[in-house]
Amino acid sequence: MIDDSELRARLTEIFHEIFDDDTIEIHDEMTAAEVEEWDSLNHINLIVAVERSFAVKFTTTEVGNLANIGEFIALLKGKLPD
Amino acid sequence: MLSSDASHLDYRSLLRASKRLDASSCPRALRLAILSDAAVPQLVPLLQVLFARDAVRAEIYLAEYDSTEIEVFNPKSRLFEFDPEVVLLLPSVNALRQRYAREVEDRIHFADRVAAEIGELHDLLASRCPAVILQSNFAPPYERPFGNFDQKVPEAFTSQAARLNLEIADQARRRSRVLVNDVAALATREGLRHWLDERLWTLAKTFCALEHLPLVAQNVVDIVLSQSGRGVKCVVTDLDGTLWSGVIGDDGIEGIELDRFGHGEPHHRLQQFLLELKRRGLILAVCSKNEHETALRAFREHPDMVLREADIAIFSVNWQPKPDNIRQIAETLNIGLDSILFLDDNPFERELVRETLPDVIVPELPEDAADYVRFLCELNPFETSSFSQEDRRRSDLYRQNASRVEARSGFTDLSAYLESLDMQIAMRPFDAFAIPRVAQLLQRSNQFNLTTRRHGMAECEAIMRGQGSLLGFYLQLADKFGDNGLISVIILRTAEQALEVDTWLMSCRVLGRGVEQYAMNRVVALAKERGYARVDGTYIPTPKNLMVRDFFKQFGFDRVGETADGRTEWRLAVSTYLPGTVPLKEMA
């Protein structure tokens, strides 16, 4: 299984690519409001990129209910094989 | 049992289940007949298992491959003997495109013709048995020689196939006993599963799955730029491994493969596609490292070639580097290098052309030739924005011939149907072109095979050279729908007292067309010619060849012996034989 720091590193990389900003550092309380480029279009791009990278699928409800990055990471971890 | 999910439709588990299926306790039985121009033997166990899940024991009659008309037009066929409750008609889009490729006249009525024939089948079936008719429609084709512009060309295959599906639905609506098996919906659904992302529609109203959006964008670019003159004007193609399988310089003209029933089928299909491109106004050129004369001979003499010498504008067949040849082709035709598309199965040659002439379009052909045409269509380099009446006239496709449609309808008896097929037949001594297919048939044929003697390649070659006492013949059959290929093999022994039938086999898909009668007429005539008073025959039973048990009897042979294992010996006095009439003409 992939450990927490590796998972966060891969996520960070995806964030850098999607938002075209290598300075972004993700943390659990982070929300879309903190990143200027994080609009609805990039939100979808982010979800799809994470799904691709980790070979998982999120449901509509799961994606709709996310409050912050911490929840997103928890959700992602729940989908990864043990 | 209505299932709750689709996971139990796994192909391999179903086949496994069929092996230990015991449906004898099922309270209900159902007799289902399947008529298809594809080979669908796997469908039988699948249907049996799935019917049994719903407590139905399916008795299935699978007609011979591509024998739909023969079964339906003959009131005494095995189909009607079987007395089906349901008749499944399952034509394939692959066979349809084959027919389309051959019907080059009046293509704008192609769908009308096919639909009219399907309607006749329904009427005839309905008049001859009380079965429910389950008519399948067609999966949409992917071949688009015009690119998106196919949609604006009414005679294009994609347009005609779409129209045909509408016609099928329309006919079914008018006949209460006909139901539609919507294969088109299944095929499309499986594609749409990838195409659409319903979740992203819910979340963000995306047009399609985002990974496919670039395709939509590229499509728009292709269409817009085709208006300003971007596009392929000339296809330059390699020969060995591209237009045919094999190396003509090594294997000889007889050694290359491109017949549509063998390993060469993908190459046959590529040639057909290239011919469509030529019909719509593209120029074809050949660029190959070969001896010029050898290559040209294939175009002139090989019976399976679709493209002929006249279809090729320029033959650059020599040992010069291909980029030099392509540059010369461009100069001769006075076209830019960026309007040339180069086809070659050899990655080295492709790379060399790409490096030297970066403007030439060089598709990275897939390894398997079976995917060549699909790959090319996906690439969509043939996008165009016009197809004028002049183009049509020039390519000589388009002849109004509405009377043909009328002439087709109204057959109710077999002989009229057979007459209408315009069948042409030839019986020829073994030759080098035919030997591979002859040997293949000798190895594979089981049902219509009187002695099941498996003569090998070497023996066939010896027969061809006239070594020994065996004479070998093969038969070819063509009809208005195209070439049926090599369909029968007969080997005769020149014995002292009689001409003996050593081997007689035939492909079951041409059953009931008079081929056997024609061949017997020829065999007896040959016996007479050679001064024999007798033709002798043997039937050797196997678990699979019961259907020809009475073969000799039907031609007036007397049974002169039978052994314990069921083998029978037959004898015909040449002087008593009356040649039967056949609905076949001698091939030119």
XYZ file of C-alpha atoms in Angstrom:
670
model
C 0.000 0.000 0.000
C 1.054 3.531 -0.763
C 1.949 5.514 2.374
C 0.550 8.864 3.385
C 3.518 10.985 2.378
C 3.813 9.376 -1.024
C 0.106 9.878 -1.603
C 0.392 13.541 -0.659
C 3.416 13.948 -2.912
C 1.552 12.550 -5.887
C -1.471 14.714 -5.145
C 0.733 17.791 -4.902
C 2.186 17.019 -8.286
C -1.309 16.797 -9.771
C -2.256 20.121 -8.160
C 0.830 21.756 -9.625
C -0.055 20.532 -13.061
C -3.766 21.360 -12.990
C -3.352 24.839 -11.517
C -0.106 25.488 -13.311
C 1.480 26.650 -10.048
C 4.448 24.825 -8.516
C 4.210 26.695 -5.233
C 0.971 25.129 -4.049
C 1.354 23.095 -0.872
C -1.639 21.017 0.068
C -2.854 20.611 3.657
C -5.923 19.015 5.222
C -7.908 22.209 5.802
C -7.282 23.506 2.321
C -10.387 24.415 0.258
C -11.066 25.620 -3.241
C -11.339 29.207 -2.002
C -7.608 29.246 -1.273
C -6.538 28.653 -4.849
C -7.377 31.320 -7.320
C -7.540 29.043 -10.340
C -9.729 26.476 -8.593
C -12.946 27.013 -10.501
C -15.571 24.459 -11.427
C -13.778 23.491 -14.634
C -10.472 22.846 -12.890
C -12.320 21.034 -10.152
C -13.492 18.473 -12.708
C -10.021 18.291 -14.245
C -8.588 17.668 -10.790
C -11.027 14.872 -9.998
C -10.444 13.186 -13.346
C -6.665 13.490 -13.006
C -6.701 11.960 -9.523
C -8.914 9.130 -10.747
C -6.504 8.460 -13.581
C -3.404 8.631 -11.457
C -4.681 6.361 -8.705
C -6.922 4.154 -10.866
C -10.021 4.844 -8.766
C -13.531 6.182 -9.427
C -15.516 8.610 -7.277
C -19.294 8.764 -7.316
C -21.240 11.939 -7.950
C -22.263 12.160 -4.284
C -18.746 11.675 -3.004
C -17.432 14.447 -5.181
C -20.311 16.738 -4.227
C -19.848 16.305 -0.476
C -16.177 17.138 -0.131
C -15.464 19.963 2.315
C -11.678 20.133 2.170
C -8.491 18.338 1.088
C -8.382 16.267 4.255
C -11.730 14.710 3.380
C -10.604 14.192 -0.173
C -7.490 12.336 0.989
C -9.560 10.201 3.366
C -11.961 9.367 0.565
C -9.100 8.501 -1.771
C -7.417 6.301 0.845
C -10.672 4.420 1.326
C -10.691 3.545 -2.370
C -7.114 2.314 -2.597
C -6.374 -1.389 -2.170
C -4.910 -2.362 1.210
C -35.105 -14.994 -14.348
C -34.520 -11.292 -14.791
C -31.000 -10.743 -13.623
C -29.922 -7.991 -11.296
C -26.584 -7.316 -12.919
C -24.618 -8.164 -16.036
C -21.690 -9.955 -14.397
C -23.178 -13.341 -15.135
C -22.791 -12.682 -18.859
C -19.143 -13.614 -18.826
C -18.320 -15.429 -22.037
C -15.975 -18.044 -20.638
C -18.076 -18.934 -17.597
C -21.081 -19.363 -19.849
C -19.158 -21.705 -22.118
C -17.994 -23.654 -19.069
C -21.563 -23.844 -17.825
C -22.739 -25.130 -21.183
C -20.482 -28.157 -20.853
C -22.299 -29.404 -17.787
C -25.704 -28.111 -18.743
C -28.609 -30.476 -18.229
C -31.788 -28.836 -19.387
C -33.851 -31.998 -19.393
C -35.829 -30.925 -16.356
C -36.854 -27.620 -17.929
C -40.637 -27.566 -18.179
C -40.676 -25.707 -21.462
C -38.940 -26.427 -24.764
C -38.322 -23.995 -27.608
C -37.152 -24.619 -31.143
C -34.973 -21.770 -32.392
C -33.318 -21.553 -35.793
C -30.364 -19.274 -36.505
C -29.542 -17.972 -39.983
C -26.434 -15.828 -40.308
C -23.805 -14.736 -42.786
C -21.280 -14.768 -39.968
C -20.058 -17.946 -38.277
C -21.868 -18.069 -34.938
C -21.428 -21.566 -33.500
C -20.556 -20.055 -30.093
C -24.006 -18.555 -29.932
C -25.567 -22.012 -29.582
C -24.164 -22.956 -26.142
C -24.660 -19.388 -24.917
C -28.328 -19.432 -25.840
C -28.795 -22.856 -24.326
C -27.351 -21.823 -20.977
C -29.194 -18.511 -20.868
C -32.521 -20.058 -21.871
C -32.040 -22.788 -19.260
C -31.661 -20.095 -16.587
C -35.222 -19.205 -17.428
C -36.264 -22.852 -17.325
C -36.462 -23.184 -21.096
C -34.755 -26.021 -22.953
C -33.616 -24.537 -26.254
C -33.365 -26.835 -29.226
C -31.289 -24.935 -31.717
C -30.826 -25.396 -35.425
C -27.810 -23.449 -36.648
C -27.898 -23.260 -40.422
C -24.678 -23.451 -42.385
C -22.690 -20.243 -42.524
C -24.120 -17.862 -45.110
C -26.951 -20.102 -46.268
C -29.895 -17.881 -45.333
C -31.462 -17.596 -48.800
C -30.828 -21.236 -49.642
C -32.632 -22.301 -46.475
C -35.564 -19.948 -46.888
C -36.128 -20.316 -50.635
C -36.150 -24.095 -50.513
C -39.468 -25.277 -49.005
C -37.869 -28.620 -48.152
C -34.776 -27.213 -46.480
C -33.530 -28.402 -43.118
C -34.797 -25.149 -41.677
C -38.419 -25.992 -42.431
C -37.906 -29.646 -41.519
C -36.805 -28.403 -38.122
C -40.115 -26.531 -37.803
C -38.798 -23.602 -35.736
C -40.896 -21.539 -33.373
C -38.450 -18.660 -33.643
C -36.199 -17.811 -36.585
C -33.297 -15.516 -35.738
C -31.930 -13.660 -38.767
C -28.483 -12.371 -37.841
C -26.733 -10.656 -40.737
C -23.371 -9.033 -39.938
C -22.112 -5.601 -40.887
C -18.845 -7.221 -42.015
C -20.655 -9.269 -44.642
C -22.713 -6.218 -45.561
C -19.610 -4.119 -46.256
C -18.265 -6.962 -48.399
C -21.415 -6.845 -50.475
C -21.349 -3.059 -50.628
C -17.761 -3.207 -51.879
C -18.892 -5.330 -54.782
C -22.085 -3.523 -55.694
C -20.561 -0.483 -57.298
C -23.570 0.477 -59.381
C -26.600 2.323 -58.129
C -25.293 2.520 -54.604
C -27.814 5.125 -53.670
C -30.380 2.307 -53.632
C -28.163 -0.170 -51.808
C -30.217 -0.016 -48.602
C -33.456 -0.291 -50.587
C -32.216 -3.420 -52.319
C -31.065 -5.115 -49.139
C -34.222 -4.105 -47.285
C -36.404 -5.407 -50.119
C -34.619 -8.742 -49.930
C -35.030 -8.883 -46.173
C -38.737 -8.164 -46.652
C -38.980 -11.029 -49.140
C -37.330 -13.343 -46.652
C -39.865 -12.334 -44.016
C -42.822 -12.890 -46.324
C -41.541 -16.226 -47.490
C -40.742 -17.384 -43.969
C -44.170 -16.295 -42.817
C -45.869 -18.189 -45.639
C -43.938 -21.372 -44.958
C -43.853 -21.655 -41.200
C -45.631 -20.115 -38.252
C -42.417 -18.997 -36.533
C -41.793 -15.612 -34.995
C -39.122 -13.820 -37.018
C -36.396 -12.080 -35.100
C -34.667 -9.731 -37.524
C -31.378 -8.240 -36.371
C -30.215 -4.854 -37.569
C -26.630 -3.791 -38.235
C -23.898 -2.332 -36.048
C -22.834 0.999 -37.536
C -19.773 0.737 -39.793
C -16.586 2.731 -39.198
C -15.266 2.912 -42.757
C -15.442 6.534 -43.856
C -13.591 7.183 -47.104
C -14.926 10.770 -47.067
C -14.380 11.409 -43.363
C -17.216 13.453 -41.866
C -18.334 14.251 -45.365
C -19.666 10.680 -45.596
C -22.787 12.121 -43.985
C -23.389 14.327 -47.004
C -22.835 11.559 -49.532
C -26.044 9.571 -49.723
C -24.416 6.581 -51.405
C -21.616 6.275 -48.810
C -21.638 3.042 -46.837
C -22.206 4.735 -43.483
C -25.235 6.556 -44.932
C -26.661 3.440 -46.556
C -26.143 1.293 -43.446
C -27.923 3.863 -41.281
C -30.745 3.969 -43.757
C -30.964 0.212 -43.857
C -31.533 0.089 -40.107
C -34.405 2.543 -40.467
C -35.858 0.399 -43.247
C -35.605 -2.725 -41.116
C -37.513 -1.025 -38.316
C -40.078 0.221 -40.804
C -40.649 -3.238 -42.245
C -40.960 -4.790 -38.822
C -43.644 -2.251 -37.933
C -45.665 -3.396 -40.912
C -45.413 -7.095 -40.056
C -46.821 -8.239 -36.752
C -44.774 -11.421 -36.642
C -41.421 -9.700 -37.127
C -39.499 -8.429 -34.106
C -36.245 -6.494 -34.159
C -33.052 -7.630 -32.488
C -31.455 -4.212 -32.017
C -27.790 -5.090 -32.458
C -27.064 -1.495 -33.433
C -28.164 -0.373 -29.974
C -25.901 -2.904 -28.259
C -22.893 -1.937 -30.327
C -23.536 1.756 -29.798
C -24.152 1.307 -26.091
C -20.817 -0.431 -25.629
C -19.157 2.483 -27.406
C -21.157 5.080 -25.490
C -20.049 3.528 -22.227
C -16.634 4.991 -22.999
C -17.836 8.057 -24.798
C -20.193 9.521 -22.234
C -19.389 10.251 -18.620
C -22.791 10.626 -16.990
C -21.206 11.546 -13.687
C -19.417 14.473 -15.223
C -22.664 15.456 -16.909
C -24.318 15.517 -13.492
C -21.484 17.403 -11.854
C -20.465 19.785 -14.566
C -22.546 19.203 -17.737
C -19.561 18.075 -19.755
C -20.262 17.199 -23.392
C -18.602 13.796 -23.215
C -15.888 12.056 -21.225
C -13.100 14.612 -21.145
C -10.523 12.227 -22.519
C -12.520 12.131 -25.773
C -13.043 15.856 -26.110
C -9.792 16.206 -28.103
C -11.383 13.974 -30.741
C -14.249 16.417 -31.128
C -11.770 19.254 -31.413
C -9.604 17.471 -33.990
C -12.715 16.616 -35.951
C -13.636 20.278 -36.172
C -10.089 21.141 -37.262
C -10.178 18.436 -39.959
C -13.465 19.647 -41.355
C -12.587 23.337 -41.332
C -9.144 22.853 -42.865
C -10.387 20.466 -45.537
C -12.232 23.470 -46.955
C -9.028 25.351 -47.441
C -7.470 22.556 -49.416
C -5.701 20.526 -46.773
C -6.131 16.856 -47.445
C -4.718 13.753 -48.987
C -4.709 13.698 -52.767
C -2.601 10.634 -53.348
C -2.027 7.406 -51.430
C 1.348 5.817 -52.054
C 1.393 2.214 -50.955
C 3.986 -0.458 -50.428
C 3.266 -3.988 -51.710
C 4.725 -6.883 -49.665
C 3.094 -7.054 -46.254
C 0.825 -4.117 -47.076
C -1.271 -4.871 -50.155
C -0.765 -8.576 -49.644
C 0.673 -10.970 -47.126
C 4.021 -12.478 -48.071
C 7.008 -11.437 -50.132
C 6.366 -11.765 -53.837
C 10.071 -11.874 -54.695
C 10.625 -14.867 -52.401
C 7.290 -16.605 -52.336
C 6.395 -16.083 -55.982
C 3.126 -14.726 -57.297
C 1.344 -17.895 -56.159
C 2.778 -17.553 -52.659
C 1.307 -14.195 -51.721
C -1.967 -14.205 -49.812
C -4.894 -11.833 -50.138
C -8.011 -13.901 -50.662
C -10.893 -12.883 -48.506
C -11.419 -16.280 -46.949
C -7.854 -16.845 -45.775
C -5.065 -15.129 -43.861
C -4.874 -12.508 -46.566
C -8.337 -11.102 -45.770
C -7.058 -7.911 -44.071
C -5.062 -7.070 -47.184
C -8.035 -7.783 -49.404
C -10.022 -5.389 -47.243
C -7.330 -2.708 -47.405
C -7.370 -2.978 -51.187
C -11.126 -2.566 -51.179
C -10.811 0.522 -49.025
C -8.141 1.970 -51.319
C -10.414 1.287 -54.275
C -13.172 3.269 -52.527
C -10.717 6.130 -52.116
C -9.884 5.938 -55.773
C -13.585 5.987 -56.627
C -13.964 9.187 -54.712
C -11.158 10.799 -56.624
C -7.881 10.054 -54.849
C -4.862 8.954 -56.836
C -3.221 5.638 -55.998
C 0.468 4.994 -56.521
C 2.723 2.072 -55.687
C 6.173 2.385 -54.154
C 7.880 -0.919 -53.528
C 11.290 -2.529 -53.528
C 10.743 -5.310 -56.007
C 11.343 -6.272 -59.591
C 9.020 -4.147 -61.671
C 7.760 -7.005 -63.826
C 7.096 -9.326 -60.879
C 5.017 -6.718 -59.101
C 3.076 -5.818 -62.187
C 2.251 -9.467 -62.795
C 0.412 -9.601 -59.477
C -1.832 -6.727 -60.590
C -2.418 -8.339 -63.951
C -2.726 -11.997 -63.096
C -3.385 -12.712 -59.433
C -7.036 -13.773 -59.153
C -7.541 -12.278 -55.672
C -6.253 -8.782 -56.383
C -8.893 -6.087 -55.926
C -6.700 -3.335 -57.313
C -5.705 -3.763 -60.935
C -3.078 -2.136 -63.071
C -5.530 0.500 -64.301
C -6.302 1.599 -60.731
C -2.697 2.611 -60.088
C -1.532 5.889 -61.568
C 2.182 5.333 -60.978
C 4.237 2.226 -60.324
C 7.507 3.108 -58.612
C 8.830 -0.385 -58.285
C 12.600 -0.484 -58.126
C 15.473 -0.713 -55.633
C 15.927 3.016 -55.074
C 15.301 4.526 -51.625
C 11.598 5.141 -51.131
C 11.901 8.865 -50.331
C 13.437 9.396 -53.778
C 10.556 7.564 -55.395
C 7.948 9.472 -53.429
C 9.521 12.789 -54.330
C 9.371 11.776 -57.955
C 5.733 10.733 -57.657
C 4.901 14.146 -56.210
C 6.692 15.871 -59.079
C 5.049 13.736 -61.730
C 1.586 14.384 -60.320
C 2.429 17.980 -59.606
C 1.121 17.816 -56.037
C 2.656 18.825 -52.732
C 4.356 16.292 -50.482
C 1.900 17.235 -47.742
C -0.957 15.804 -49.782
C 0.675 12.391 -50.016
C -0.111 9.610 -47.569
C 2.375 6.758 -47.468
C 1.385 3.249 -46.378
C 4.041 0.730 -45.450
C 4.033 -2.146 -42.979
C 7.785 -1.799 -42.468
C 8.676 0.558 -39.567
C 12.122 1.148 -41.026
C 10.748 2.444 -44.329
C 8.167 4.555 -42.513
C 10.847 6.145 -40.362
C 13.084 6.793 -43.349
C 10.301 8.572 -45.251
C 9.322 10.560 -42.141
C 12.910 11.673 -41.588
C 13.619 12.548 -45.183
C 10.242 13.952 -46.197
C 8.626 15.305 -43.041
C 5.663 16.710 -44.992
C 4.472 13.302 -46.161
C 1.778 11.789 -43.935
C 3.058 8.447 -42.695
C 0.568 6.600 -40.473
C 2.170 4.387 -37.856
C 0.282 1.317 -39.060
C -0.664 -1.174 -36.344
C 1.200 -4.452 -36.248
C -1.826 -6.518 -37.154
C -2.989 -5.953 -40.709
C -6.554 -6.749 -39.608
C -6.625 -3.293 -37.992
C -5.195 -1.311 -40.933
C -8.478 0.069 -42.273
C -9.941 0.884 -38.900
C -6.742 2.604 -37.884
C -6.710 4.689 -41.053
C -10.333 5.688 -40.554
C -9.656 6.723 -36.974
C -6.832 8.892 -38.174
C -9.268 10.490 -40.632
C -6.744 11.779 -43.162
C -9.268 11.551 -45.996
C -11.552 14.303 -44.805
C -12.987 16.221 -47.733
C -15.440 19.037 -48.199
C -16.793 18.305 -51.614
C -17.916 15.518 -53.846
C -19.321 16.885 -57.036
C -21.543 15.361 -59.665
C -18.430 15.421 -61.759
C -16.529 13.365 -59.231
C -19.357 10.888 -59.336
C -19.415 10.685 -63.087
C -15.689 10.414 -63.271
C -15.561 7.530 -60.880
C -18.404 5.893 -62.775
C -20.260 4.843 -59.667
C -23.510 6.324 -60.205
C -25.968 4.873 -62.601
C -29.633 5.340 -62.004
C -31.076 1.918 -62.275
C -34.283 1.834 -60.378
C -35.631 -1.057 -62.424
C -33.091 -3.312 -60.760
C -34.793 -2.860 -57.437
C -38.104 -3.908 -58.927
C -36.623 -6.862 -60.752
C -35.326 -8.246 -57.499
C -38.575 -8.631 -55.702
C -41.116 -11.342 -56.084
C -39.202 -14.605 -55.930
C -41.035 -17.329 -54.195
C -39.431 -20.413 -55.578
C -35.932 -21.695 -55.367
C -35.174 -22.114 -59.049
C -36.179 -18.542 -59.874
C -34.002 -17.373 -57.043
C -31.072 -19.485 -58.193
C -31.495 -18.221 -61.753
C -31.455 -14.667 -60.457
C -28.158 -15.244 -58.713
C -26.362 -15.338 -62.038
C -24.064 -18.047 -60.805
C -20.895 -18.847 -62.641
C -18.873 -21.921 -62.014
C -15.556 -23.372 -63.069
C -13.982 -26.767 -62.519
C -10.269 -26.649 -63.004
C -7.322 -28.991 -62.563
C -5.129 -28.161 -59.545
C -2.871 -25.177 -60.109
C -0.326 -23.434 -57.939
C -2.719 -20.601 -56.971
C -5.310 -23.007 -55.714
C -3.148 -25.576 -53.931
C -2.937 -23.805 -50.524
C -6.716 -23.457 -50.287
C -7.224 -27.007 -51.650
C -4.938 -28.414 -48.963
C -6.727 -26.343 -46.337
C -10.124 -27.694 -47.397
C -8.800 -31.249 -47.419
C -7.654 -30.788 -43.831
C -10.749 -29.052 -42.555
C -13.862 -30.293 -44.354
C -15.867 -32.747 -42.339
C -19.515 -32.674 -43.289
C -19.784 -32.710 -47.045
C -16.842 -35.058 -47.437
C -17.366 -38.521 -48.900
C -14.139 -40.214 -47.838
C -12.414 -37.712 -45.500
C -9.034 -38.589 -46.965
C -6.654 -35.902 -45.722
C -4.254 -35.521 -48.625
C -1.503 -33.088 -47.667
C 0.152 -30.209 -49.477
C 2.929 -32.386 -50.920
C 0.440 -34.919 -52.287
C -1.616 -32.148 -53.864
C 1.496 -30.834 -55.546
C 2.324 -34.290 -56.839
C -1.219 -34.567 -58.217
C -0.837 -31.176 -59.864
C 2.363 -32.362 -61.558
C 0.602 -35.487 -62.786
C 2.680 -37.927 -60.748
C 0.719 -41.090 -59.998
C -2.788 -42.081 -60.937
C -4.721 -39.263 -59.244
C -6.383 -36.333 -60.988
C -7.202 -33.289 -58.877
C -9.884 -30.683 -59.575
C -11.199 -27.700 -57.713
C -14.398 -25.728 -58.246
C -14.955 -22.020 -57.986
C -18.314 -20.345 -57.738
C -19.203 -16.707 -58.220
C -22.562 -15.005 -58.247
C -23.898 -11.503 -58.538
C -23.013 -10.872 -54.917
C -19.414 -11.721 -55.542
C -16.903 -14.472 -55.448
C -17.605 -17.461 -53.231
C -14.057 -18.603 -53.777
C -12.822 -22.172 -53.996
C -15.695 -24.275 -52.726
C -15.166 -27.870 -53.739
C -12.361 -30.375 -54.298
C -12.639 -33.592 -56.287
C -9.824 -36.134 -56.647
C -10.247 -39.000 -59.103
C -8.200 -42.142 -59.542
C -7.619 -43.472 -63.044
C -7.940 -47.166 -62.249
C -7.960 -49.952 -64.756
C -11.665 -50.688 -64.859
C -13.177 -47.443 -63.747
C -12.678 -43.833 -62.925
C -12.800 -43.872 -59.124
C -13.844 -41.062 -56.846
C -11.026 -40.863 -54.317
C -12.159 -37.640 -52.652
C -15.182 -35.404 -53.055
C -15.748 -32.553 -50.682
C -17.666 -29.319 -50.801
C -18.144 -26.297 -48.608
C -21.584 -26.478 -47.003
C -22.323 -22.836 -47.612
C -22.974 -23.544 -51.294
C -25.288 -26.483 -50.655
C -28.383 -26.605 -52.808
C -27.058 -24.509 -55.641
C -26.509 -27.267 -58.151
C -22.736 -27.408 -57.696
C -22.721 -31.173 -57.057
C -24.854 -31.810 -60.129
C -22.580 -29.718 -62.280
C -19.501 -31.494 -60.974
C -21.004 -34.951 -61.470
C -21.885 -34.060 -65.060
C -18.263 -33.110 -65.583
C -16.873 -36.189 -63.863
C -18.995 -38.556 -65.954
C -18.107 -36.644 -69.117
C -14.461 -37.024 -68.194
C -14.903 -40.775 -67.706
C -16.463 -41.006 -71.151
C -13.660 -38.966 -72.673
C -11.081 -41.299 -71.225
C -12.912 -44.385 -72.437
C -14.188 -45.627 -69.092
C -17.505 -47.465 -68.943
C -17.784 -47.029 -65.184
C -17.448 -44.478 -62.420
C -16.898 -46.022 -58.986
C -17.453 -44.329 -55.690
C -16.946 -44.958 -51.988
C -18.620 -43.491 -48.961
C -16.663 -43.786 -45.722
C -18.801 -42.834 -42.726
C -17.480 -40.607 -39.937
C -19.371 -39.078 -37.022
C -19.759 -35.913 -39.095
C -20.470 -36.783 -42.715
C -23.904 -38.416 -42.477
C -25.329 -35.765 -44.770
C -23.635 -37.321 -47.812
C -24.528 -40.946 -47.030
C -26.842 -41.078 -50.067
C -24.758 -38.826 -52.269
C -24.073 -41.431 -54.964
C -27.605 -42.747 -54.881
C -29.050 -39.410 -55.898
C -27.019 -39.519 -59.107
C -28.174 -43.047 -60.014
C -25.196 -45.039 -58.720
C -25.927 -48.652 -57.687
C -24.769 -49.844 -54.326
C -22.483 -52.812 -54.873
C -21.057 -53.397 -51.440
C -21.200 -52.545 -47.779
C -18.812 -53.402 -44.976
C -19.513 -53.815 -41.279
C -18.210 -50.343 -40.455
C -20.851 -48.791 -42.697
C -18.584 -48.078 -45.645
C -20.469 -48.417 -48.936
C -19.274 -48.979 -52.495
C -21.091 -47.541 -55.502
C -20.980 -48.018 -59.232
C -22.355 -46.055 -62.179
C -22.543 -47.224 -65.789
C -21.453 -44.200 -67.800
C -23.858 -45.051 -70.619
C -26.910 -44.795 -68.344
C -26.088 -41.400 -66.857
C -28.321 -38.490 -67.797
C -26.661 -35.168 -67.049
C -28.897 -33.054 -64.797
C -29.607 -29.427 -65.617
C -28.031 -26.801 -63.419
C -28.701 -23.088 -62.852
C -25.019 -22.362 -63.455
C -23.083 -20.845 -66.257
C -19.526 -21.679 -67.150
C -17.155 -19.034 -65.819
C -15.424 -17.001 -68.502
